[in-house]
Tab-separated table of C-alpha atoms and ligand atoms in Angstrom:
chain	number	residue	atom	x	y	z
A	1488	UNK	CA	-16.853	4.613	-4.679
A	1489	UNK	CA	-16.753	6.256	-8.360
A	1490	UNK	CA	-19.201	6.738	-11.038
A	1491	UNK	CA	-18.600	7.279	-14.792
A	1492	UNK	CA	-20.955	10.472	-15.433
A	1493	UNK	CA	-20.744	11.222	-18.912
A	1494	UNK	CA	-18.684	11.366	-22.236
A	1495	UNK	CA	-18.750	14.805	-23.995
A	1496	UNK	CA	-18.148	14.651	-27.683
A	1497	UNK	CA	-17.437	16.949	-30.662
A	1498	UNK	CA	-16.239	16.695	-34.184
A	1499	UNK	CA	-13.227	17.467	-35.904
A	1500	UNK	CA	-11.460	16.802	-39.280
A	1501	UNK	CA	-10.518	13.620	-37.884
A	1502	UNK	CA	-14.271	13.033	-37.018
A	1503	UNK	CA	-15.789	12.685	-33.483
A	1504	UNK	CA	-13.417	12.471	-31.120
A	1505	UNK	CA	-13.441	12.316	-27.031
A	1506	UNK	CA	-13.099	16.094	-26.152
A	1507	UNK	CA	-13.512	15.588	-22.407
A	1508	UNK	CA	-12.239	12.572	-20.838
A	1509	UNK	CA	-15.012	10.379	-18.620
A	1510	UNK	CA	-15.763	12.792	-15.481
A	1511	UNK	CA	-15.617	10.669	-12.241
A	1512	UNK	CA	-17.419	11.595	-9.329
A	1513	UNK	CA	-15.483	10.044	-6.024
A	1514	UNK	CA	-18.255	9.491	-3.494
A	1515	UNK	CA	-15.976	9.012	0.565
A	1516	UNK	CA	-18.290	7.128	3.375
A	1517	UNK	CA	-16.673	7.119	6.907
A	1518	UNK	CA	-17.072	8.172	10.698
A	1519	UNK	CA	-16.727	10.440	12.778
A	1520	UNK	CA	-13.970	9.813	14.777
A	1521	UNK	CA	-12.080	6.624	15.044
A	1522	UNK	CA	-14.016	2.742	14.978
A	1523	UNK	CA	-14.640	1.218	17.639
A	1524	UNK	CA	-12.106	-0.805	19.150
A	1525	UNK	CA	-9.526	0.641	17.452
A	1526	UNK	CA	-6.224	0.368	19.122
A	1527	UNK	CA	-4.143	3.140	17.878
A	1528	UNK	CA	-4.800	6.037	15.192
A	1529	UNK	CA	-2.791	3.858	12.320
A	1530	UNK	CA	-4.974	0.976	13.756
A	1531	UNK	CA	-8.174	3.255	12.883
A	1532	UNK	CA	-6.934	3.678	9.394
A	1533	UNK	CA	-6.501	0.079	8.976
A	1534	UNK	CA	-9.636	-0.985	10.312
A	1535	UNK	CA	-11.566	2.550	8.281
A	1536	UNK	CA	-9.796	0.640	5.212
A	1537	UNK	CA	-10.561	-3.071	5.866
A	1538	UNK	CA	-14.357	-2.109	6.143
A	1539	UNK	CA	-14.369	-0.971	2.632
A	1540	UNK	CA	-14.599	3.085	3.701
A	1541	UNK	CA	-12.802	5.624	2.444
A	1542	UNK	CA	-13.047	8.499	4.846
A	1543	UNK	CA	-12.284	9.725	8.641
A	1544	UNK	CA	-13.085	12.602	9.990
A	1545	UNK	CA	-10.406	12.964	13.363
A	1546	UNK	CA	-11.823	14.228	16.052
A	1547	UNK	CA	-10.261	17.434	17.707
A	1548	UNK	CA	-13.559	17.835	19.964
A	1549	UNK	CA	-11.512	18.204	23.191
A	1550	UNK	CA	-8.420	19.375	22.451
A	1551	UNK	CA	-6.340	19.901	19.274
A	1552	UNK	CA	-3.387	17.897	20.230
A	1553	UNK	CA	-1.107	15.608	17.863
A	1554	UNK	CA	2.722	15.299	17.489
A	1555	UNK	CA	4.112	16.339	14.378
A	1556	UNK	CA	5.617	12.774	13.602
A	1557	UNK	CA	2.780	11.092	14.358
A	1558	UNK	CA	0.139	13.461	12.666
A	1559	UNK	CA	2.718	12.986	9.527
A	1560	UNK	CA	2.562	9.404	9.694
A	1561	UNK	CA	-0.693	8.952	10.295
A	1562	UNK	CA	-1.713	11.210	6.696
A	1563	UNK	CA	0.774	9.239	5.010
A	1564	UNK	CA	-0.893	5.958	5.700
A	1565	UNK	CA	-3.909	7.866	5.154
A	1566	UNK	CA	-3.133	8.257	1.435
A	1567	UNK	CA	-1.516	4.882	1.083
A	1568	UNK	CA	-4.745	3.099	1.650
A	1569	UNK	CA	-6.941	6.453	-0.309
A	1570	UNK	CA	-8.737	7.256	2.670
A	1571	UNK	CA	-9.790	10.701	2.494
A	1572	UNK	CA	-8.946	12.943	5.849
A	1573	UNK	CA	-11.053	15.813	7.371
A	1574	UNK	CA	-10.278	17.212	11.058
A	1575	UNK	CA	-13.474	17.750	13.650
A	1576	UNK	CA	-12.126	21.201	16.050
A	1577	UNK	CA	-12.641	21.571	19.228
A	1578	UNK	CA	-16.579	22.422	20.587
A	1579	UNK	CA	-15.233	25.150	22.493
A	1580	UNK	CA	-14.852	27.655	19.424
A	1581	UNK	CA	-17.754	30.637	20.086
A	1582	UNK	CA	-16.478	33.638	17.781
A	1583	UNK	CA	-19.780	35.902	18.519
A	1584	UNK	CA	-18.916	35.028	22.590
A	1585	UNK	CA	-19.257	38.600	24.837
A	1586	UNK	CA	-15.944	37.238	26.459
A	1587	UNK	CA	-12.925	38.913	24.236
A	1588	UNK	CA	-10.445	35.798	25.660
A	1589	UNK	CA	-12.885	33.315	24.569
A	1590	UNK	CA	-13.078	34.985	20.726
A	1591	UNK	CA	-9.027	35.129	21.043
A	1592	UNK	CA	-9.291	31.524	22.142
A	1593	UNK	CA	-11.639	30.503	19.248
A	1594	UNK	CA	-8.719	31.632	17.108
A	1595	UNK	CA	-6.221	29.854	18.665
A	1596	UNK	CA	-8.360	26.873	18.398
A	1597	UNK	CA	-9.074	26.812	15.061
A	1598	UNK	CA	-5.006	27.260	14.405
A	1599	UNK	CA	-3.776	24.534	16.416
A	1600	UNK	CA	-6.047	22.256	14.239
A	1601	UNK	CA	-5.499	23.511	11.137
A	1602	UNK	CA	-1.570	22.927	11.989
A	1603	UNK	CA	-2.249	19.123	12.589
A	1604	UNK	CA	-4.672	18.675	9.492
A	1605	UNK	CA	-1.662	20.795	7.661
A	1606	UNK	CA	0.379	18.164	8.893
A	1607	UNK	CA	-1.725	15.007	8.465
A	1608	UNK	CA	-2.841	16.251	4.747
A	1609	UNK	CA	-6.986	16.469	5.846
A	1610	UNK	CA	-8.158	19.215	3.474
A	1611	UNK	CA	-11.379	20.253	5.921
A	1612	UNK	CA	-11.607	21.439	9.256
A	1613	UNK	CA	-14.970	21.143	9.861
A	1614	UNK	CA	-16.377	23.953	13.197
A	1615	UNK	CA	-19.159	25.147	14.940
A	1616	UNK	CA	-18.478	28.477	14.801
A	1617	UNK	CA	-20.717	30.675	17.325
A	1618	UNK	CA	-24.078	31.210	19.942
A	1619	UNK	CA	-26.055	33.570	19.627
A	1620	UNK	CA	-25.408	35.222	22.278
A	1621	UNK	CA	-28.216	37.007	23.081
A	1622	UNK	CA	-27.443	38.943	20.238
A	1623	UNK	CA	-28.831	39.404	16.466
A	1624	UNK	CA	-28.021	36.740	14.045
A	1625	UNK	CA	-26.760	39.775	11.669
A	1626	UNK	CA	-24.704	40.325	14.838
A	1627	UNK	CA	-23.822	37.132	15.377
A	1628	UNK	CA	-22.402	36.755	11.577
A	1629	UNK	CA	-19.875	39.938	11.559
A	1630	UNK	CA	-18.852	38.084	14.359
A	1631	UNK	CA	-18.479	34.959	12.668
A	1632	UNK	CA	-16.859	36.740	9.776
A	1633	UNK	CA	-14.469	38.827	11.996
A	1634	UNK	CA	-13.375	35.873	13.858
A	1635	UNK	CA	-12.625	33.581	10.393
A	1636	UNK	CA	-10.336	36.739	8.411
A	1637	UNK	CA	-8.527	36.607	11.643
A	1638	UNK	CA	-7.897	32.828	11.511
A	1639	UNK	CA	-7.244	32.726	7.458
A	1640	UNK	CA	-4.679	36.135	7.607
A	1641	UNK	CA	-3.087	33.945	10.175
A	1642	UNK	CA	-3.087	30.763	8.326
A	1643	UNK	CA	-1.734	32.428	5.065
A	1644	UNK	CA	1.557	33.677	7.020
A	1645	UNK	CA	2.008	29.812	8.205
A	1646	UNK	CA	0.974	28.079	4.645
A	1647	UNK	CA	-2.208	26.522	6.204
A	1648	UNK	CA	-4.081	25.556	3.390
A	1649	UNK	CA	-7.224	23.361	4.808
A	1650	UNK	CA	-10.611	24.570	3.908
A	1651	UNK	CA	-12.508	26.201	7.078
A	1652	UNK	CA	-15.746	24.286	6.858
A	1653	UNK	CA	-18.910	25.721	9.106
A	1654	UNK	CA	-21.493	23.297	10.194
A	1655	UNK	CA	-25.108	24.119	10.038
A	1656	UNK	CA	-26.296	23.210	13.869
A	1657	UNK	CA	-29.436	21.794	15.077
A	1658	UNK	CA	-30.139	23.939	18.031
A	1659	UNK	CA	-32.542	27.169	17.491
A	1660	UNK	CA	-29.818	29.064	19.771
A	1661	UNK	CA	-26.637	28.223	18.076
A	1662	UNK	CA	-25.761	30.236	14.969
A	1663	UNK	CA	-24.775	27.901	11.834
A	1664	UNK	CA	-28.425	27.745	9.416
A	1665	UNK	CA	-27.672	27.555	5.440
A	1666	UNK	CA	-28.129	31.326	4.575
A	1667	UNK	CA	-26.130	32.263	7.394
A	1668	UNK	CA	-23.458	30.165	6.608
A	1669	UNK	CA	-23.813	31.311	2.799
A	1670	UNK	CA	-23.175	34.889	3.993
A	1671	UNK	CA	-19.854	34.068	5.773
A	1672	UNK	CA	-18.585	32.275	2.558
A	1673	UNK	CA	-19.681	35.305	0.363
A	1674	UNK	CA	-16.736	37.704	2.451
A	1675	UNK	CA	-14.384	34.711	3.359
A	1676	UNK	CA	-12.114	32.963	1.052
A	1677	UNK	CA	-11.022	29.344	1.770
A	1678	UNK	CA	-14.198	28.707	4.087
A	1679	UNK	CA	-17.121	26.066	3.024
A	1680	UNK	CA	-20.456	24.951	3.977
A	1681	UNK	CA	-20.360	21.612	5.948
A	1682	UNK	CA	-23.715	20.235	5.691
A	1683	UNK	CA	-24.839	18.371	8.768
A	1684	UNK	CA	-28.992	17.015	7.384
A	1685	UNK	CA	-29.876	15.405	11.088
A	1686	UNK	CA	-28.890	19.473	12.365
A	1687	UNK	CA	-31.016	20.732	9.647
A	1688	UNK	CA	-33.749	18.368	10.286
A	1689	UNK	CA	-33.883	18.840	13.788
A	1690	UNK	CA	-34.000	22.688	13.325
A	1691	UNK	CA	-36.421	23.096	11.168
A	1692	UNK	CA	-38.883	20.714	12.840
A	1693	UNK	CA	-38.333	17.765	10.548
A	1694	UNK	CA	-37.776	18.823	7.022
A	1695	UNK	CA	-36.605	16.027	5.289
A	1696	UNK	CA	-39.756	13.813	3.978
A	1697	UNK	CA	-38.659	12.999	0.588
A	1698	UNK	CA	-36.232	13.146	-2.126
A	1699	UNK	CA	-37.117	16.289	-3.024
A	1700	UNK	CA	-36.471	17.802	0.401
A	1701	UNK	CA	-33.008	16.724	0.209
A	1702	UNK	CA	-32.652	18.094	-3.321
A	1703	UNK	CA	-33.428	21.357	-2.467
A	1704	UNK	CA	-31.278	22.008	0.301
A	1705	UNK	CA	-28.526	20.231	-1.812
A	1706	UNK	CA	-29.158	23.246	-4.263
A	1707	UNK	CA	-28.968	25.465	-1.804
A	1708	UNK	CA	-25.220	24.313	-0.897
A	1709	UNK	CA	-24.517	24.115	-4.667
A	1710	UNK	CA	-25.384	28.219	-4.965
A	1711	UNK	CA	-22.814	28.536	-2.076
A	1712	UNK	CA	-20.220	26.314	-2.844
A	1713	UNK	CA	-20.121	23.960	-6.032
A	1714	UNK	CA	-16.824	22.079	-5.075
A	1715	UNK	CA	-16.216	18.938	-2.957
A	1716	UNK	CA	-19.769	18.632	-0.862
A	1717	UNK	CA	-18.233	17.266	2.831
A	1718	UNK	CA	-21.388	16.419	5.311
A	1719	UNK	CA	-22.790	14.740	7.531
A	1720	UNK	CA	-25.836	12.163	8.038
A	1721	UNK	CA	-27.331	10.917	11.624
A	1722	UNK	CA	-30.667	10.138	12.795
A	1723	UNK	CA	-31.862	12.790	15.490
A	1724	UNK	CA	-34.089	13.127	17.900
A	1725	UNK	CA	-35.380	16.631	18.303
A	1726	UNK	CA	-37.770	19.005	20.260
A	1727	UNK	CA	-39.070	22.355	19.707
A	1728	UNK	CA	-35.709	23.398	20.521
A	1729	UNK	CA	-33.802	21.959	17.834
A	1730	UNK	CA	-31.924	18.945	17.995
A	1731	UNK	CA	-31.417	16.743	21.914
A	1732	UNK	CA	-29.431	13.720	20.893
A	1733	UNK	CA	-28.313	11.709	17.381
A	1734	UNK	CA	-29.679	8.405	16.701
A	1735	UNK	CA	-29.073	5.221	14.552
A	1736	UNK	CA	-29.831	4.994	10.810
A	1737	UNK	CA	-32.535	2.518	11.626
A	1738	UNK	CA	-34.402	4.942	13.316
A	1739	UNK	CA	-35.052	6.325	9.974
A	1740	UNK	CA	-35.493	10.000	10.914
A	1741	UNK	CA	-34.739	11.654	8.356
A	1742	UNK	CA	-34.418	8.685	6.375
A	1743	UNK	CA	-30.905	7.686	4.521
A	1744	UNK	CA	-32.709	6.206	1.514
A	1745	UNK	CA	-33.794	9.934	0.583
A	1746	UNK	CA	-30.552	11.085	0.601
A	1747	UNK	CA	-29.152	8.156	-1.109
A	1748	UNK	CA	-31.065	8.542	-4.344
A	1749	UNK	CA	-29.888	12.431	-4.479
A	1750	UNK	CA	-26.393	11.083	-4.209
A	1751	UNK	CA	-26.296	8.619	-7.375
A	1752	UNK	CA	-27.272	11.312	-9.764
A	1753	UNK	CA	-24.793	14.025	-7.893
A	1754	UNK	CA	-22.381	15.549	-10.525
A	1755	UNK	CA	-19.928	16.093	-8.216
A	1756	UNK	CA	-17.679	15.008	-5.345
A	1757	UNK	CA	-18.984	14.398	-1.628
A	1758	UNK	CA	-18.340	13.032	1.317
A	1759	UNK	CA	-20.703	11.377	4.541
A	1760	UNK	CA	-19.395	11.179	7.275
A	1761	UNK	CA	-21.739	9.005	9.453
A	1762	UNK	CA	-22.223	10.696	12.814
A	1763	UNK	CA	-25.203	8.434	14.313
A	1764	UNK	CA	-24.198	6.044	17.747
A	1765	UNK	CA	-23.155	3.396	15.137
A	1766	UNK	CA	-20.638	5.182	14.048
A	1767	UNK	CA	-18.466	3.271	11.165
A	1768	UNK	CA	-21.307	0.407	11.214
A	1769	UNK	CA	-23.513	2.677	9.754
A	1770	UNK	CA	-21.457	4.402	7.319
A	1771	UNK	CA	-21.035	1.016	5.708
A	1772	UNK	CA	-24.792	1.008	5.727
A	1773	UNK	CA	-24.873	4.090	4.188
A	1774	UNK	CA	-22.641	3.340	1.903
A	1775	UNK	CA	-24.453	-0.019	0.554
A	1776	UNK	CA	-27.831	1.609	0.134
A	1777	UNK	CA	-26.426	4.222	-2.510
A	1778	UNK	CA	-24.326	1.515	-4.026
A	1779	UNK	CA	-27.205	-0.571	-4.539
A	1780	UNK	CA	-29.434	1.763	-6.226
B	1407	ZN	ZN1	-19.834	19.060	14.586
């Protein structure tokens, strides 16, 4: 999906003449992880691309495992049909973990997908990146920090070049809110904020109740990162603990339509991923409400 935002102008001796050419802002709807039914990873791409979506976001969850040749083909039919690639790592990663083979595991974790999405051309790998602990959350981010200069200093001697994108997560206990996040992208270069709004929601007890909710925390990502916005959207049911399990779009909590009107007037580029039980149904859903504003 693109939008036309705006024709900048100026004079010269020639009189007024284009000096900026039309900015486009891409908007990418997709799921997380491959539709259903889908018969082979190429198959995925085909069906992602028959739907009218434009994104996928391959899921590494369990283990980050894909042959080279197939990874390679799989990006290349990835660009033929312009769907946009991001890489999910495994849930495994704890970089603030009291267990030193654990942290060195995290590392290794992180490597072996950013080798694939090297390889398959998805410019995000998207992480949750730490517990607690039973430590501080100051704690908790040199940690986080630490762990992530490890993983880029190794990732610059291979050529890995995909962004290192940390979710914000919807349990109390699990490091990953905004600021947090905004501190770790302060000291490392090459990571981003990955924006998950049911996580948020859940977290802070149910934040999103209007437009303006959503605006503010997309300011909030803006002052941390102005670039490419990646996130993603799911319903979510939540207790005083943060967030128990995602839920449909229907259920309306928080509710799309919010976050769809925020989108139409964003100047920049962003990707949903759709994350709710309804996977690439309701990223088509998704993507129809903010095209038909
Ligand atoms: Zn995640």
């Amino acid at each position: 999906m693109a939008r036309e935002v705006g024709i900048v102008c100026g004079r010269t001796s020639q009189g007024l003449t284009i000096i900026e050419s039309i900015a486009r802002v891409m908007l990418y709807f997709g799921p997380a992880g491959y539709p259903e039914g889908s018969k082979s990873p190429i198959d995925a791409l085909e069906t992602v691309h028959r739907l009218g979506l434009n994104a996928l976001e391959v899921q590494f969850v369990r283990q980050a495992r894909m042959e080279e040749r197939k990874a390679r083909s799989f990006g290349g039919r990835a660009e033929e049909l312009g769907i946009l690639l991001s890489a999910h790592a495994p849930y495994y990663i704890n970089f603030n973990s009291a267990n030193r083979t654990t942290v060195n595991k995290s590392v290794e974790w992180i490597l072996r997908t950013a080798r694939i999405a090297d390889q398959m051309g998805a410019w995000v790998i998207v992480f949750h990146a730490a517990s607690y602990s039973g430590k501080s959350p100051r704690r908790a981010t040199n940690a986080v920090i630490r762990g992530l200069q490890r993983c880029k200093e190794l990732m610059d001697e291979e050529g890995l070049n995909s962004k290192l994108g940390l979710e914000t997560m919807g349990k109390k206990g699990t490091w990953g809110t905004l600021p947090e996040i905004g501190e770790v992208v302060k000291v490392v270069e090459g990571v981003i904020p990955v924006v998950d709004f049911g996580h948020i929601h859940a977290r802070s007890d149910g934040l999103f109740g209007s437009v303006a909710d959503f605006h503010e925390i997309i300011d909030e990502v803006e002052a941390i990162d102005d670039d490419h916005m990646h996130c993603h959207f799911s319903c979510i049911e939540y207790t005083d603990a943060g967030e128990k399990r995602h839920l449909p779009l229907a259920a309306k909590d928080p509710d799309f339509s919010f976050l769809a009107e925020v989108l139409v007037g964003i100047h920049r580029d962003a990707t949903v991923i759709s994350e709710t039980p309804l996977l690439e149904k309701d990223a088509l859903r998704m993507k129809s409400m903010v095209g038909s504003i």
